[in-house]
Amino acid sequence: MERSSPVSQTAQDMCPAKRREEEVNREDGELQMEKGTTDEALSDQKAMAGEALDRRNNWEQSVYYALGQESFHFIGHEISIRESLDAYGALIWPGAIALCHFLENNQQQVSLMDKAVLEIGAGTGLVSIVASLLGAWVTATDLPDIMTNLTFNLHRNTKGYSRYTPQVTALSWGQDLDRDFPFPPYHYDYVLAADVVYHHDCLEELLKTMRHFCRPGSRTTLLWANKIRFQADLRFTECFKSSFNTTLLSELPQQGVRIYKATAKE
């Protein structure tokens, strides 16, 4: 066992004030880092709230209604989406619209016909609806409190039009994945994700979920579209690139949206 030399021990005993000064400086540094993180979080949340408010102001009579309706035209269908202001997941964000356009316009590059497709963070269900209309067998997932609106939109826009009836199930990122979605019984050809990265406390869990479904040997392709808003988004993107083989499929500078294709590193 190593022991401190008498000289060094005596020096430590003689400098309690210096040690306390070092402790105070370290604590001050930690507090400043924590304050910086908190300030960044508040700034990011305000930006997201402002973006949501801008979308709300585009709805007619939004002062009188808590629910908004938006219409889109994809795959020769008029898609009507009911939005809610109760949660970020119940709004349509730019990444979802960009991914829908990409899937519609690149069917030879990404064919979803008769493919098993999982969407994580499905929100209002727009991406899952488009995937279903493109002939995919779709499972749309999100948090339990999103299920009602998600189910409503999916059934409203795919009944009688889709090749397969889309399924809806709850999935909390990073939780009980091996129990609820074991591999290989739950295997998907494609995993779709749109605007799942913004300022929230589940980025590590999100990456864990992506890795779970897009694992070595699965041959699963992950398509992730996101508007890049904050520094945290860029940090997540770097972690994402280090975890998967990635290709930037499309970048829309005006919307600030990037679409990536990823496969597991073998």
XYZ file of C-alpha atoms in Angstrom:
266
model
C 0.000 0.000 0.000
C 1.335 3.451 -0.873
C 1.682 5.965 1.928
C 2.042 9.741 1.756
C 5.517 11.034 2.523
C 5.868 12.910 5.834
C 6.873 16.039 3.922
C 3.775 16.083 1.710
C 1.507 15.218 4.614
C 2.932 18.071 6.702
C 2.485 20.489 3.827
C -1.161 19.464 3.488
C -1.734 19.902 7.236
C -0.200 23.367 7.183
C -2.366 24.703 4.310
C -6.032 24.271 5.260
C -6.809 27.761 3.967
C -5.298 26.939 0.576
C -7.266 23.691 0.404
C -10.482 25.531 1.241
C -9.730 28.110 -1.435
C -9.297 25.343 -3.998
C -12.578 23.755 -2.891
C -14.421 27.066 -3.198
C -12.972 27.678 -6.664
C -13.989 24.182 -7.767
C -17.513 24.637 -6.377
C -17.810 28.029 -8.091
C -16.738 26.452 -11.383
C -19.289 23.670 -11.027
C -22.026 26.182 -10.201
C -21.126 28.281 -13.250
C -21.248 25.193 -15.486
C -24.593 24.198 -13.988
C -25.934 27.736 -14.447
C -24.732 27.732 -18.051
C -26.501 24.442 -18.693
C -29.687 25.748 -17.048
C -29.576 28.994 -19.042
C -29.099 27.001 -22.258
C -32.038 24.772 -21.358
C -34.326 27.746 -20.654
C -33.261 29.447 -23.881
C -33.898 26.269 -25.897
C -37.300 25.723 -24.288
C -38.322 29.318 -25.043
C -37.266 28.829 -28.663
C -39.350 25.655 -28.962
C -42.344 27.361 -27.345
C -41.981 30.264 -29.767
C -41.846 27.912 -32.733
C -44.980 26.142 -31.484
C -46.735 29.503 -31.000
C -45.863 30.557 -34.543
C -47.525 27.399 -35.815
C -50.565 28.024 -33.632
C -50.954 31.543 -34.986
C -51.223 30.075 -38.475
C -54.386 28.205 -37.478
C -57.685 29.935 -38.126
C -59.700 30.696 -34.985
C -56.898 29.282 -32.857
C -57.980 31.516 -29.974
C -61.190 29.528 -29.662
C -59.912 26.008 -30.255
C -57.343 23.926 -28.370
C -57.058 21.620 -31.347
C -55.770 22.599 -34.768
C -56.235 20.931 -38.130
C -53.593 20.820 -40.839
C -53.954 19.309 -44.292
C -51.232 17.806 -46.467
C -51.162 16.189 -49.884
C -48.918 13.126 -50.184
C -49.077 9.978 -52.334
C -52.178 11.295 -54.105
C -54.088 11.574 -50.821
C -55.374 14.490 -48.826
C -54.143 13.903 -45.287
C -55.901 15.714 -42.453
C -53.979 15.902 -39.172
C -55.435 16.898 -35.833
C -52.843 18.649 -33.674
C -52.893 19.417 -29.973
C -51.085 22.064 -27.937
C -50.780 19.780 -24.917
C -47.336 18.458 -25.848
C -44.534 18.929 -28.364
C -45.287 15.404 -29.605
C -48.790 16.458 -30.647
C -47.557 19.097 -33.083
C -46.195 18.724 -36.607
C -42.578 19.825 -36.909
C -40.471 20.574 -40.020
C -38.506 17.310 -39.882
C -41.679 15.256 -40.289
C -42.788 17.192 -43.364
C -39.294 16.962 -44.896
C -39.133 13.202 -44.312
C -42.574 12.708 -45.887
C -41.476 14.609 -48.998
C -38.284 12.552 -49.160
C -40.139 9.229 -48.873
C -42.627 10.249 -51.551
C -39.991 11.516 -53.989
C -37.383 8.775 -53.515
C -39.388 5.569 -53.696
C -36.784 3.826 -55.832
C -34.017 4.678 -53.388
C -36.137 3.854 -50.325
C -38.918 1.409 -51.152
C -41.312 0.835 -48.261
C -43.647 -1.496 -50.148
C -44.297 -4.598 -47.996
C -41.591 -3.523 -45.541
C -41.879 -3.662 -41.761
C -41.521 -0.064 -40.553
C -41.293 1.312 -37.027
C -41.631 5.000 -36.230
C -40.286 6.237 -32.908
C -41.665 9.498 -31.560
C -44.515 9.355 -34.068
C -46.338 12.359 -32.576
C -49.322 13.220 -34.761
C -48.624 10.244 -37.029
C -47.972 12.121 -40.292
C -44.821 10.143 -41.183
C -46.452 6.830 -40.256
C -49.473 7.699 -42.396
C -47.290 8.426 -45.430
C -45.277 5.223 -44.867
C -48.515 3.249 -44.635
C -49.851 4.787 -47.851
C -46.565 3.770 -49.493
C -47.386 0.139 -48.743
C -45.484 -0.436 -45.488
C -46.599 -2.471 -42.507
C -46.271 0.298 -39.917
C -45.981 0.342 -36.156
C -46.221 3.890 -34.784
C -44.893 4.480 -31.264
C -44.796 7.326 -28.784
C -45.479 8.060 -25.126
C -48.748 6.764 -23.605
C -50.355 10.235 -23.424
C -49.867 10.683 -27.181
C -51.681 7.452 -28.104
C -55.234 8.777 -28.425
C -54.496 11.523 -30.944
C -51.951 9.372 -32.786
C -54.453 6.524 -33.193
C -57.174 8.919 -34.327
C -55.015 10.431 -37.074
C -53.679 7.092 -38.312
C -57.060 5.425 -38.637
C -58.679 8.542 -40.060
C -56.193 8.779 -42.924
C -55.362 5.151 -43.755
C -58.604 3.189 -43.368
C -59.555 1.888 -46.783
C -56.402 3.298 -48.396
C -53.445 1.431 -46.939
C -52.194 -2.037 -47.793
C -51.815 -2.921 -44.103
C -53.615 -1.591 -41.042
C -51.061 0.472 -39.077
C -50.461 -0.485 -35.472
C -50.032 1.904 -32.545
C -48.170 1.056 -29.363
C -46.573 2.913 -26.465
C -42.798 3.121 -26.291
C -40.809 5.136 -23.786
C -37.285 5.585 -25.084
C -34.722 3.412 -23.365
C -37.240 1.641 -21.127
C -38.006 -2.115 -21.174
C -36.810 -2.472 -24.764
C -35.618 -6.068 -24.418
C -38.871 -7.018 -22.703
C -41.352 -5.215 -24.961
C -39.438 -5.294 -28.276
C -37.110 -8.320 -28.165
C -34.913 -9.101 -31.143
C -35.373 -10.954 -33.486
C -39.192 -11.326 -33.121
C -39.522 -7.537 -33.334
C -37.432 -6.878 -36.408
C -37.997 -3.938 -38.739
C -36.659 -3.162 -42.185
C -36.804 0.569 -41.489
C -36.934 2.736 -38.396
C -38.195 6.280 -38.972
C -37.606 9.249 -36.684
C -38.547 12.887 -37.313
C -37.714 15.844 -35.060
C -37.091 13.592 -32.078
C -34.041 15.663 -31.076
C -34.627 18.976 -29.316
C -34.013 20.118 -25.752
C -35.256 17.273 -23.551
C -33.751 15.012 -20.919
C -33.979 11.757 -22.882
C -31.289 12.099 -25.544
C -29.215 9.235 -24.138
C -32.342 7.067 -23.969
C -33.179 8.030 -27.551
C -29.759 6.937 -28.789
C -30.101 3.698 -26.803
C -33.457 3.079 -28.493
C -31.998 3.711 -31.940
C -29.196 1.247 -31.183
C -31.682 -1.348 -29.946
C -33.666 -1.421 -33.175
C -30.716 -0.836 -35.502
C -28.250 -3.370 -34.125
C -25.455 -5.350 -35.798
C -26.886 -8.190 -37.845
C -30.383 -6.686 -37.999
C -29.961 -5.158 -41.488
C -32.292 -2.408 -40.302
C -32.005 1.027 -41.891
C -32.690 4.091 -39.772
C -33.955 7.281 -41.420
C -33.702 10.317 -39.146
C -34.883 13.809 -40.140
C -34.413 16.753 -37.806
C -34.389 20.503 -37.744
C -31.106 21.566 -36.147
C -31.964 24.233 -33.585
C -29.607 24.070 -30.621
C -26.050 23.188 -29.644
C -27.430 20.068 -27.956
C -28.739 18.947 -31.357
C -25.242 19.172 -32.826
C -23.762 17.251 -29.893
C -26.342 14.499 -30.353
C -25.596 14.387 -34.080
C -21.920 13.722 -33.347
C -22.844 10.883 -30.972
C -25.228 9.551 -33.609
C -22.510 9.557 -36.267
C -20.098 7.764 -33.960
C -22.685 5.062 -33.226
C -23.770 4.242 -36.792
C -22.611 4.189 -40.371
C -24.295 7.381 -41.540
C -25.045 9.083 -44.839
C -26.498 12.568 -45.223
C -29.326 11.965 -47.682
C -30.659 15.495 -47.874
C -30.093 18.923 -46.386
C -32.623 21.746 -46.551
C -30.788 24.917 -45.463
C -33.876 27.127 -45.613
C -35.708 24.871 -43.167
C -32.577 23.924 -41.240
C -33.447 20.237 -41.718
C -31.096 17.331 -42.336
C -32.074 13.774 -43.251
C -29.685 10.960 -42.402
C -29.597 7.284 -43.284
C -27.908 5.033 -40.741
C -27.020 1.379 -40.372
C -25.355 -0.472 -37.527
C -21.608 -0.667 -37.321
C -20.710 -4.355 -37.575
